[in-house]
Coordinates of C-alpha atoms in Angstrom, one line a residue:
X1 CA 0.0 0.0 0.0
X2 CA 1.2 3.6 -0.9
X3 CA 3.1 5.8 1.8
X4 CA 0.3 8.8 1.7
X5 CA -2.5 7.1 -0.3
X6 CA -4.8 6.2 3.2
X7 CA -4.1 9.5 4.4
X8 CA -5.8 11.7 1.3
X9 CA -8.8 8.7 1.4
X10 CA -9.2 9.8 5.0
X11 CA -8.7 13.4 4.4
X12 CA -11.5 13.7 1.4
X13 CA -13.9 11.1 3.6
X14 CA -13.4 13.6 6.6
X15 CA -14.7 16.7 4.5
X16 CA -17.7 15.0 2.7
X17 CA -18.9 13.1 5.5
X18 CA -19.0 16.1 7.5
X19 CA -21.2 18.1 4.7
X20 CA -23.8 14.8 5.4
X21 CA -24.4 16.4 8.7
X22 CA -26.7 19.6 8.0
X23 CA -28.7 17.5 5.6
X24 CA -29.1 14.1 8.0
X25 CA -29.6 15.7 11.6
X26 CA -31.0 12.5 12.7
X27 CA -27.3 10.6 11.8
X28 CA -25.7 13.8 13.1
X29 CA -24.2 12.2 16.6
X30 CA -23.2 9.2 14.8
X31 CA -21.6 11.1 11.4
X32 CA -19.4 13.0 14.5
X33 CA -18.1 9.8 16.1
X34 CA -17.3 8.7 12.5
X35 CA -15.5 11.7 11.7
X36 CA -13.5 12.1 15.1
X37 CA -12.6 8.1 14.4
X38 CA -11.4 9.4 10.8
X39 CA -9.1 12.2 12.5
X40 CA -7.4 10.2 15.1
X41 CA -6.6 7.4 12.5
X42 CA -5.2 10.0 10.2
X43 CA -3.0 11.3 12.7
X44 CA -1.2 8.2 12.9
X45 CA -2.1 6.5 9.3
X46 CA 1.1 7.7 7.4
X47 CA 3.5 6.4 10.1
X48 CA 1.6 3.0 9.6
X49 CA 2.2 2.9 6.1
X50 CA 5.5 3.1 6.2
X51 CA 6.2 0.3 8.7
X52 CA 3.6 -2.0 7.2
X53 CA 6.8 -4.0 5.1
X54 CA 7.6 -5.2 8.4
X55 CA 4.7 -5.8 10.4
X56 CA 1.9 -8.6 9.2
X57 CA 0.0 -7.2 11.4
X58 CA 0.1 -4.1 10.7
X59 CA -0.5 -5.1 6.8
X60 CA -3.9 -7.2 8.5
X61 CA -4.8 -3.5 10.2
X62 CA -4.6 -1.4 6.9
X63 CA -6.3 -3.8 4.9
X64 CA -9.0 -3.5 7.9
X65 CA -9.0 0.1 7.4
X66 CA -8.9 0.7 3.7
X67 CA -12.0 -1.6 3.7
X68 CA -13.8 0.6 6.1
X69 CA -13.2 3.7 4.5
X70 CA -14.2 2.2 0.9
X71 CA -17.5 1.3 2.5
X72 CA -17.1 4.9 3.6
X73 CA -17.0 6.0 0.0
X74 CA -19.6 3.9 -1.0
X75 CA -21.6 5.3 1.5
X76 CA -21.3 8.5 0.3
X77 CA -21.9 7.8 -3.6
X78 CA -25.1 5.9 -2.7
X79 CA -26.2 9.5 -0.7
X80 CA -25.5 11.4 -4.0
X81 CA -27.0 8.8 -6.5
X82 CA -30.2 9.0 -3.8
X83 CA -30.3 13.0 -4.3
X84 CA -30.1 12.9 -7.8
X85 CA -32.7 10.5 -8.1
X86 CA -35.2 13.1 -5.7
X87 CA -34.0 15.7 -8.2
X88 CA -35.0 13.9 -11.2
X89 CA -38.5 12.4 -9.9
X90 CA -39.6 16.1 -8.1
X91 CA -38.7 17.7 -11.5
X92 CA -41.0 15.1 -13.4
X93 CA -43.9 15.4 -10.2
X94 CA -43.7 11.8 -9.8
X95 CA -42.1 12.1 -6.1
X96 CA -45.9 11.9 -4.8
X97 CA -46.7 8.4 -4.6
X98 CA -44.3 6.1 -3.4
X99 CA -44.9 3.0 -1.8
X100 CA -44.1 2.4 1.3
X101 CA -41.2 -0.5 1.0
X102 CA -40.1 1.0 -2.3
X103 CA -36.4 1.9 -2.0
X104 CA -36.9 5.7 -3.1
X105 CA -39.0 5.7 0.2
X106 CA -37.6 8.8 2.4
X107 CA -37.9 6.9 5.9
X108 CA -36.5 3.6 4.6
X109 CA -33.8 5.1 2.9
X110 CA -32.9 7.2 6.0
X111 CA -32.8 3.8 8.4
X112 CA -30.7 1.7 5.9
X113 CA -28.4 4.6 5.8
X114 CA -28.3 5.2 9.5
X115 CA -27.7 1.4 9.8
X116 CA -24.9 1.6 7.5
X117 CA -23.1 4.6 9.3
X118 CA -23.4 2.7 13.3
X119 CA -21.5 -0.3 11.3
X120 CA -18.8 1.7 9.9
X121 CA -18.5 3.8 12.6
X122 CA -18.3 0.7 15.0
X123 CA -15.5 -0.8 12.5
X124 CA -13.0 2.8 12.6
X125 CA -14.0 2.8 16.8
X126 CA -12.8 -0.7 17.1
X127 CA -9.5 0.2 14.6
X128 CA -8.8 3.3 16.4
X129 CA -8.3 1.5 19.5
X130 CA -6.3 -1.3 17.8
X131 CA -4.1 1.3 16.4
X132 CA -2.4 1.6 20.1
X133 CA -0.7 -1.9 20.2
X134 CA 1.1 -0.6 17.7
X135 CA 2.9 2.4 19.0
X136 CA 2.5 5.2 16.2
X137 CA 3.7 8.5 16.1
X138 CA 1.8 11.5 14.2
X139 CA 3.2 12.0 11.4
X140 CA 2.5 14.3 8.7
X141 CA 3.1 14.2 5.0
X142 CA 6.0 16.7 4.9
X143 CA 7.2 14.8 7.6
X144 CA 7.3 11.4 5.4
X145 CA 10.6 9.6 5.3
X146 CA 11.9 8.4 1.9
X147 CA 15.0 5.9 2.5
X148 CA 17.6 7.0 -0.2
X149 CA 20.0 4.4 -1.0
X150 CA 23.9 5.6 -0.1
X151 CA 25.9 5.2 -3.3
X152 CA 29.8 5.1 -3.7
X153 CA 32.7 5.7 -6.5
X154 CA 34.5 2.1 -6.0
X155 CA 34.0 -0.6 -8.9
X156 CA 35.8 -3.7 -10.0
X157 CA 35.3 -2.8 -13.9
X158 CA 35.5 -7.0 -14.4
X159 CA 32.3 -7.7 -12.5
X160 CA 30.5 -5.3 -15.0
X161 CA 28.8 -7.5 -18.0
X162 CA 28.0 -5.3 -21.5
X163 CA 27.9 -1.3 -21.2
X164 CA 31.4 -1.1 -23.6
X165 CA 28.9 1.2 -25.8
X166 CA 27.2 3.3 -23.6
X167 CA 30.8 4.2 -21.6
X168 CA 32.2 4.7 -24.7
X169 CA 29.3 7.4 -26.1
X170 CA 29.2 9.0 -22.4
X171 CA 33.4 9.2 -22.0
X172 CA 33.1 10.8 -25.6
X173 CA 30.4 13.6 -24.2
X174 CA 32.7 14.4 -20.6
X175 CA 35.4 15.3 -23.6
X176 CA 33.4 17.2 -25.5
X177 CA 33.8 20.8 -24.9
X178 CA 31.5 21.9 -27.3
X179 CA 28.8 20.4 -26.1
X180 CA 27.0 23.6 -24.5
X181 CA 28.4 26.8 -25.7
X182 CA 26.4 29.1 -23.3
X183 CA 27.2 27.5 -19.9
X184 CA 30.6 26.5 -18.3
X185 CA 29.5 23.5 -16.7
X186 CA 27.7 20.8 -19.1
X187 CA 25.8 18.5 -17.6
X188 CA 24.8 15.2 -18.6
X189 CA 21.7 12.9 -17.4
X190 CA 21.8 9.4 -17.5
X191 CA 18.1 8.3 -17.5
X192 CA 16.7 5.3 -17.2
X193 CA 13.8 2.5 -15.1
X194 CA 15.6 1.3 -12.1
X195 CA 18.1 -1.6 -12.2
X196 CA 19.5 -0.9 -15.2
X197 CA 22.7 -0.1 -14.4
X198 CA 22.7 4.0 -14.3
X199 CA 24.5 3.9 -11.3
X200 CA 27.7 1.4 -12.1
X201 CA 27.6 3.2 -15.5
X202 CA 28.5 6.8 -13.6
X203 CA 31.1 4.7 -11.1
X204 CA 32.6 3.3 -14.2
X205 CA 32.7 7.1 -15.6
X206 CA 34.1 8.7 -12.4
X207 CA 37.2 6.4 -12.1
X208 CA 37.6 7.1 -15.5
X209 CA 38.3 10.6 -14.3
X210 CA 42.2 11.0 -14.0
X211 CA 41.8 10.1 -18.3
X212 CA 39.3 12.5 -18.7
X213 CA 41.4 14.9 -17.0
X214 CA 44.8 13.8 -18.8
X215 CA 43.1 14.4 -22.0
X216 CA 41.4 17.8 -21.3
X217 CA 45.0 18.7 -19.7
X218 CA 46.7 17.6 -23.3
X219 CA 44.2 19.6 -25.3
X220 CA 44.1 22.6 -23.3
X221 CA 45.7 24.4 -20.3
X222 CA 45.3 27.6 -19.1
X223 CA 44.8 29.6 -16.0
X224 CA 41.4 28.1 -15.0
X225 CA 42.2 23.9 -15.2
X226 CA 42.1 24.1 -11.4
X227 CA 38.6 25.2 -11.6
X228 CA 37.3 22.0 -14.2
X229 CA 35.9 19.3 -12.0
X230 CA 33.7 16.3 -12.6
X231 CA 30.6 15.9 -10.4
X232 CA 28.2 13.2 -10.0
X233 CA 24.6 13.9 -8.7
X234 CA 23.4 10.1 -8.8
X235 CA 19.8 8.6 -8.0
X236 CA 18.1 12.2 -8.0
X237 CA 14.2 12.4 -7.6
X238 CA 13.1 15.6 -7.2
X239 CA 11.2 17.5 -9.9
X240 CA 10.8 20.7 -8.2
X241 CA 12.0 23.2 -10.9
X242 CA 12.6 26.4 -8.2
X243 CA 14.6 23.6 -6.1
X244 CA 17.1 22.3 -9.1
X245 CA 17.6 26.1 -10.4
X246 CA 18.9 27.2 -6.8
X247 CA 21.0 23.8 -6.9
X248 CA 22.3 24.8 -10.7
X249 CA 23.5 28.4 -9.3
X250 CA 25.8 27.5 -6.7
X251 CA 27.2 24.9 -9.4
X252 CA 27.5 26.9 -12.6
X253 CA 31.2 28.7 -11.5
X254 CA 33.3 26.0 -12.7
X255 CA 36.0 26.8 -15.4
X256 CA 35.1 25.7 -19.0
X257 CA 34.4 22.2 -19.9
X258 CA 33.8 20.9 -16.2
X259 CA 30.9 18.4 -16.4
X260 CA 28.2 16.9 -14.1
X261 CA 26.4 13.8 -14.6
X262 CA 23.3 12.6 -13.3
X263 CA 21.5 9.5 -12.9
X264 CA 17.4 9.6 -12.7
X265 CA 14.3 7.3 -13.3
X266 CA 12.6 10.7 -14.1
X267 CA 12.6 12.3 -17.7
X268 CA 11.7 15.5 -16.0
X269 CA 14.2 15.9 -14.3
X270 CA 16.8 15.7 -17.0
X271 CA 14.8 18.6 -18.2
X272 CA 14.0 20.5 -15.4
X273 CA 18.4 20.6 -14.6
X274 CA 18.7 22.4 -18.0
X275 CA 20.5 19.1 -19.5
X276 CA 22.8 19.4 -22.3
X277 CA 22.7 15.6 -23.3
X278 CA 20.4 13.2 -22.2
X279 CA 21.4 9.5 -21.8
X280 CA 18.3 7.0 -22.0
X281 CA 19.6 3.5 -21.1
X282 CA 18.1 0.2 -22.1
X283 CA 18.7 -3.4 -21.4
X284 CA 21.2 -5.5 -21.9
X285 CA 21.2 -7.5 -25.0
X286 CA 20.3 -11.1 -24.9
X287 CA 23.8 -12.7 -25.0
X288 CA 24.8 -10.2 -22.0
X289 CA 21.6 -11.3 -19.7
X290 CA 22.5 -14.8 -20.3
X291 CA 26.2 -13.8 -19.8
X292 CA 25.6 -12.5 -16.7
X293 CA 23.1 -15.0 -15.6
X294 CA 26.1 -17.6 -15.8
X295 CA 28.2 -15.6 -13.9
X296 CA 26.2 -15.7 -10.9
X297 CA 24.3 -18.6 -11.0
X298 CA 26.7 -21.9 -12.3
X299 CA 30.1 -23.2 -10.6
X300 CA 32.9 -21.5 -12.5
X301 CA 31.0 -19.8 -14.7
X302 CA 29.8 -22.8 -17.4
X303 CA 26.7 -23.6 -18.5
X304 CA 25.2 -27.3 -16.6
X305 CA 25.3 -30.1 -18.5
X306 CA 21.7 -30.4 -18.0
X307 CA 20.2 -28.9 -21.0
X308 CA 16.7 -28.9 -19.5
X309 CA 18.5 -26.5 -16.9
X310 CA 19.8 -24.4 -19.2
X311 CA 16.4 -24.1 -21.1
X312 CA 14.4 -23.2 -17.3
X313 CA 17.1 -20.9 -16.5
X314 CA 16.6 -19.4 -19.8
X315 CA 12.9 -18.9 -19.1
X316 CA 13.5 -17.5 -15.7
X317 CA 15.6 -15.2 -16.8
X318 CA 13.0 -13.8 -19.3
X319 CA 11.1 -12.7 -16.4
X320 CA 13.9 -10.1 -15.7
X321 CA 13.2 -7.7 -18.2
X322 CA 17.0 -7.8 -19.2
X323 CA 17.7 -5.7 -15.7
X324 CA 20.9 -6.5 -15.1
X325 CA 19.7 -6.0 -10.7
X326 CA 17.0 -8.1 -11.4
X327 CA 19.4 -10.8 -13.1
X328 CA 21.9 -10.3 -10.4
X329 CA 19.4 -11.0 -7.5
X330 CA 17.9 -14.1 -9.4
X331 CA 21.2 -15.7 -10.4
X332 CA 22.6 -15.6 -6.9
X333 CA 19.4 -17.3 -5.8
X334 CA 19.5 -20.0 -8.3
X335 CA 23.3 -20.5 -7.6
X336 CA 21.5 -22.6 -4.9
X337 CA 19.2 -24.9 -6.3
X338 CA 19.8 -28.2 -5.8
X339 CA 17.1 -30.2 -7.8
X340 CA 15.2 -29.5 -10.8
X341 CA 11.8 -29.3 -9.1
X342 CA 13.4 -26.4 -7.3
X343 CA 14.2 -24.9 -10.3
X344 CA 10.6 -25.3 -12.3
X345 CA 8.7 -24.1 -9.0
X346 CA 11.2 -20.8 -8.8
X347 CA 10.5 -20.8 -12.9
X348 CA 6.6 -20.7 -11.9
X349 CA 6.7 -17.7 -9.5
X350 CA 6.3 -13.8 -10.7
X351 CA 9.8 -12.1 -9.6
X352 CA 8.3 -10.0 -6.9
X353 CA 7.6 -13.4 -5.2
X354 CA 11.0 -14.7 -6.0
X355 CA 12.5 -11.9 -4.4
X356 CA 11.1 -12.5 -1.5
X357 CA 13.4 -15.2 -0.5
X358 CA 16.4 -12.9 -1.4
X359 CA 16.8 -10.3 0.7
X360 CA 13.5 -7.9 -1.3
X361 CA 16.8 -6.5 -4.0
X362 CA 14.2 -6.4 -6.7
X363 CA 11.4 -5.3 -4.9
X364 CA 12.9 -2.4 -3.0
X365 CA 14.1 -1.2 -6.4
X366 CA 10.3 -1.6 -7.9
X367 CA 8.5 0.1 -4.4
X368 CA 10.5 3.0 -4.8
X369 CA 9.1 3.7 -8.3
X370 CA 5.8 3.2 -7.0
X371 CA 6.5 5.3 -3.3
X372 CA 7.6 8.4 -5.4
X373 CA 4.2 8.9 -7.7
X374 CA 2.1 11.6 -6.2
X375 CA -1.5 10.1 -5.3
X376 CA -3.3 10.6 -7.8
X377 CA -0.5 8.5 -10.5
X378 CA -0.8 5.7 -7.6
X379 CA -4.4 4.3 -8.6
X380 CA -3.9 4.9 -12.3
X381 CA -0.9 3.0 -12.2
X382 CA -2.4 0.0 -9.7
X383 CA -5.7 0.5 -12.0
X384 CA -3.4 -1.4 -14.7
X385 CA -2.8 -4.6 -13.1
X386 CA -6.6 -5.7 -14.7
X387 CA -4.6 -6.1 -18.2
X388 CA -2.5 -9.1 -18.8
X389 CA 1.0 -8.8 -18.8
X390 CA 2.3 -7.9 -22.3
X391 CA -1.0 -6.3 -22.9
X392 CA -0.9 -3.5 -25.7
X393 CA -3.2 -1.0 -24.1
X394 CA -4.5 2.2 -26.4
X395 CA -3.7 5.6 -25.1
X396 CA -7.1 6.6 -25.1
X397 CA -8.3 3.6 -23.6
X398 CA -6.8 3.9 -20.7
X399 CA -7.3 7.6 -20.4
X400 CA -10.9 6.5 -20.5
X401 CA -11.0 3.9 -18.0
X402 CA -9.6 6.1 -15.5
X403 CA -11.8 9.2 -16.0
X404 CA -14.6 6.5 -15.8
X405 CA -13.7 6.0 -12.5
X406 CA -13.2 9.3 -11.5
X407 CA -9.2 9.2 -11.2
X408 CA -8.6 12.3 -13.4
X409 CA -9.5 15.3 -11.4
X410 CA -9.2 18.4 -12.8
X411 CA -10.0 22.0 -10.6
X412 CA -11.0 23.7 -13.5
X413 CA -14.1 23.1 -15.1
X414 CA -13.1 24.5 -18.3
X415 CA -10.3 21.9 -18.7
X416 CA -11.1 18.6 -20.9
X417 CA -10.6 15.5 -18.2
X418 CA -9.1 13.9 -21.4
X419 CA -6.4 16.7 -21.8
X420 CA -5.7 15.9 -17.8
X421 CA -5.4 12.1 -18.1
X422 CA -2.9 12.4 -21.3
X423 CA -0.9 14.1 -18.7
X424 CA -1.1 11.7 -16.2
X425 CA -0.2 9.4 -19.0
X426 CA 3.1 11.3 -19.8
X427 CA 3.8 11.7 -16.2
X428 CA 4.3 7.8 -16.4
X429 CA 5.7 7.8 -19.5
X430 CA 8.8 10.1 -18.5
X431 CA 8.8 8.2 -15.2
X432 CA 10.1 4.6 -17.4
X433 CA 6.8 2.7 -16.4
X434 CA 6.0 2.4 -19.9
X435 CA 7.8 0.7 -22.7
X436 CA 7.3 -0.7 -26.7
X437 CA 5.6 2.6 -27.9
X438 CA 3.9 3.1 -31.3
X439 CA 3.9 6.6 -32.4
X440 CA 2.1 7.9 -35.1
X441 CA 2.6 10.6 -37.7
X442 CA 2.0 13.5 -35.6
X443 CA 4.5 12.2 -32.9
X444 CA 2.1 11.2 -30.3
X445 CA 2.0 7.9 -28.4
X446 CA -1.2 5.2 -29.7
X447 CA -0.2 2.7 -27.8
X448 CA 2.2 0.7 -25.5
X449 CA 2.7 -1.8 -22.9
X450 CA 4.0 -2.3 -19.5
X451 CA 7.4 -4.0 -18.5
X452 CA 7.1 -7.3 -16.8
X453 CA 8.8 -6.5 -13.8
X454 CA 6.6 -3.2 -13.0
X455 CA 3.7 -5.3 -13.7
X456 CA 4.7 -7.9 -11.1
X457 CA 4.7 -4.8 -8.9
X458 CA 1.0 -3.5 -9.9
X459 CA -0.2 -6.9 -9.1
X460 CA 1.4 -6.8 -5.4
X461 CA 0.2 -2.9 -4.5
X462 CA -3.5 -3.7 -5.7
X463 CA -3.5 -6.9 -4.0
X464 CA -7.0 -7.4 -3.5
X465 CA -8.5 -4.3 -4.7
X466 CA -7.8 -5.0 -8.4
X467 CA -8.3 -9.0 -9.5
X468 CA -7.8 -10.8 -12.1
X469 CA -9.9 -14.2 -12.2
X470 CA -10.2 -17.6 -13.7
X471 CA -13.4 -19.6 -14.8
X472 CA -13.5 -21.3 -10.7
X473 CA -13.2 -17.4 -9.6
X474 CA -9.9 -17.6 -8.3
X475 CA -8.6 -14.9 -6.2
X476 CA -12.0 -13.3 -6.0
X477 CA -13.3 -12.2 -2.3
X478 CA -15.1 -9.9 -0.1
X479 CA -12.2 -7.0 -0.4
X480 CA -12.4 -6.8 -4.7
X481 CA -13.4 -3.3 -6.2
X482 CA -12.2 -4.1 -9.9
X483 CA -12.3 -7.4 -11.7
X484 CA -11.0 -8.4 -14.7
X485 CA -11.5 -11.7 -17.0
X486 CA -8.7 -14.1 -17.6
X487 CA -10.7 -16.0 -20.2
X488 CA -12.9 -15.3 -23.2
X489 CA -16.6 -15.0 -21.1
X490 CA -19.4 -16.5 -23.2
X491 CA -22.9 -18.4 -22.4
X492 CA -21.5 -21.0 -20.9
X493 CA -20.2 -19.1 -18.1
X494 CA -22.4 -18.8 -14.8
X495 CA -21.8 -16.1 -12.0
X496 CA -19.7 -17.5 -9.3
X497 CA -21.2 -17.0 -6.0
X498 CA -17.9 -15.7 -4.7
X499 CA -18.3 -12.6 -7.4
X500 CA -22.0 -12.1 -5.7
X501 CA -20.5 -11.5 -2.0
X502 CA -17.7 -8.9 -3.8

């Protein structure tokens, strides 16, 4: 679950259920216990967040809660259908008769209401007072702690499979003194999905420095050399444009030809820090994933003699998206399998599973994608996980699906929801969620799909909010919002009693 998503659920809940008051004074006293449940739960609901990758449960707690508050929401929309319905039947005059177990009856649709607010309100009571075992401190969102990993400069250049290319292109651009004529310093952004290898790529770069700074020596020398120097700004995040312009003027004095590179996951921010070349990487090639797969996974470095082991370790591997982390963390793992069955039932597993058993490499480097998106990017992105994996989704499809459920917002009424979602869309786009685009002539996106390994991830942060079933109904339970069909659905399929209770 997102760092930050409860919290704005609870803070929107909090301000429309209060409005409910003035309209339902007989619900008011329990609409206040609701609401002071709400704000004591919010005080504390960010700090739970961010511990629930440690605690079960925790993790049992917030699943508790997000299904209270959906009922919440649900609670609400059923009020607002309700009035529209009043609207619509006292504009046509037929609000006179109506009988009196029909469900547009008044009275009867006060007590269900009032029925469903003393459950829900009992549910957030009884949470609130679990919340104590826990030992939570208040915690606001500016107050939210995002662990940055601690990088270094030390490499052993022989552990480092493929990149011969890319070093070579990036070494050329550090030498390249022409490369911005209007600014001193130059600065380059290495950009790229996590796991890739942005990193070891700028490690390999910086011990390369005393060349680089040979060559520029040989090639020029004048008063200012001492003032040239090579900075590296790696794993940067922010995309606050006022905060990377004050950053950029206490670094702009350098002499001529000094260079800075940075490594991001973000697009925008290789444009936001003014870049003057912009490095996107890609995977490794197939003969260097399977290169580097034999490294770490087989005794000295050869292949078994077992080629049905080679061929399962080939199709593991697949699910790596040619991330040379990913391979890393599943060839260490396999460097440990004993038997075949171990290696078809590891084959069988999606890699967020796998990684479970070592040491969570791959899905640290996948959460922190996710923990990063603002809010609103966070349930279009785990909307997603209802399309299969390889899935090539239309732009506009998608755009659709999530105005249709009311995750494009937009505070100006004059603005087209459609215009807003293509945003969100490029948000993700420039963010490397994306990949396998097809452009048309008028250089805009038509469609695309998502890499395996973020998909793995949208599968584990909509857990049971977002399903996708078999023909048995599979995975289906009380918790699902949003289902989608595994299979081709045609007469012969009957609705599954499990997809009634949902």
């Amino acid at each position: 679950m997102a760092e930050g998503y409860l919290l704005h659920i609870i803070e929107k809940l909090i301000y429309n259920v209060g409005s409910l008051m003035a309209a339902n004074w007989r619900m008011r006293d329990d609409i206040q216990r609701l609401i002071e449940n709400m704000s004591d739960i919010k005080a504390v609901v960010l700090d739970a967040e961010e511990q629930e990758g440690t605690n079960l449960l925790l993790q049992v707690w917030l699943n508790k809660l997000k299904d209270a508050l959906d009922d919440a929401n649900n609670l609400l929309d059923d009020f607002s259908t309700e009035d529209k319905k009043r609207e619509v039947m006292t504009k046509h005059k037929k609000a006179k008769k109506v009988h009196i177990f029909s469900s547009s009856n008044p009275l009867l649709f006060t007590f269900k209401m009032t029925q469903r607010v003393k459950d829900i309100g009992k549910r957030l009571e009884a949470l609130n007072v679990d919340k104590r075992s826990f030992k939570l401190t208040n915690r606001s969102l500016e107050q939210r702690v995002i662990h940055q990993r601690e990088t270094h400069s030390f490499i052993r250049e022989e552990n480092v499979i493929g990149r011969e290319k890319e070093r070579k292109r990036l070494f050329e651009l550090l030498l390249n003194n022409k490369m911005d004529q209007k600014e001193n310093v130059s600065i380059i952004s290495i950009v790229g999905f996590g796991g890739l290898g942005k990193t070891t790529l700028a490690q390999l770069l910086y011990n390369d420095e005393i060349t680089i700074a040979r060559k520029i020596t040989n090639s020029t020398i004048n008063d200012e050399m001492d003032r040239r120097y090579l900075l590296v700004l790696d794993d940067i995040w922010n995309e606050d444009r006022e905060l990377c312009l004050q950053l950029l003027t206490l670094l702009t004095d350098g002499a001529k030809g000094s260079k800075i590179i940075i490594t991001t996951r973000s697009e925008r921010v290789a444009k936001i820090s003014h870049t003057s070349s912009s490095f996107f990487l890609k995977g490794l090639d197939e003969e260097q994933t399977w290169k580097l797969l034999s490294q770490l996974a087989f005794e000295d470095v050869r292949e078994p003699e077992n080629q049905k082991l080679v061929s399962i370790s080939k199709d593991i591997v697949k699910k790596c998206s040619r991330i040379p982390l990913a391979i890393r963390s599943v060839g260490s793992l396999i460097y440990f399998m004993e038997t075949k069955n171990d290696w078809l039932n590891f084959k069988d597993l999606d890699l967020v599973k796998i990684d479970e058993n070592g040491g969570n490499v791959v899905f640290e480097l996948l959460k922190r994608n996710y923990d990063h998106l603002p809010i609103h990017l966070k349930k279009c992105f785990a909307f997603y996980s209802l399309f299969p994996k390889d899935y090539l989704i239309y732009k506009k499809e998608l755009i659709k699906f999530w105005t249709s459920h009311r995750y494009v917002q937009s505070s100006n009424e004059s603005i087209c929801l459609e215009h807003v979602g293509n945003e969100y869309f490029i948000n993700l786009v420039h963010r490397s969620f994306f990949q396998d685009f097809h452009i048309n002539i008028l250089n805009d996106i038509l469609y695309c799909k998502m890499h395996d390994l973020v998909h793995d991830m949208e599968k584990f942060v909509s857990r049971n909010d977002c399903i996708t079933t078999t023909r048995e109904g599979k995975h289906i339970n009380i918790q699902t919002h949003h289902l989608s069909f595994g299979f081709p659905l045609d007469s012969s399929w009957h609705v599954l009693s499990s997809l009634l209770k949902a």
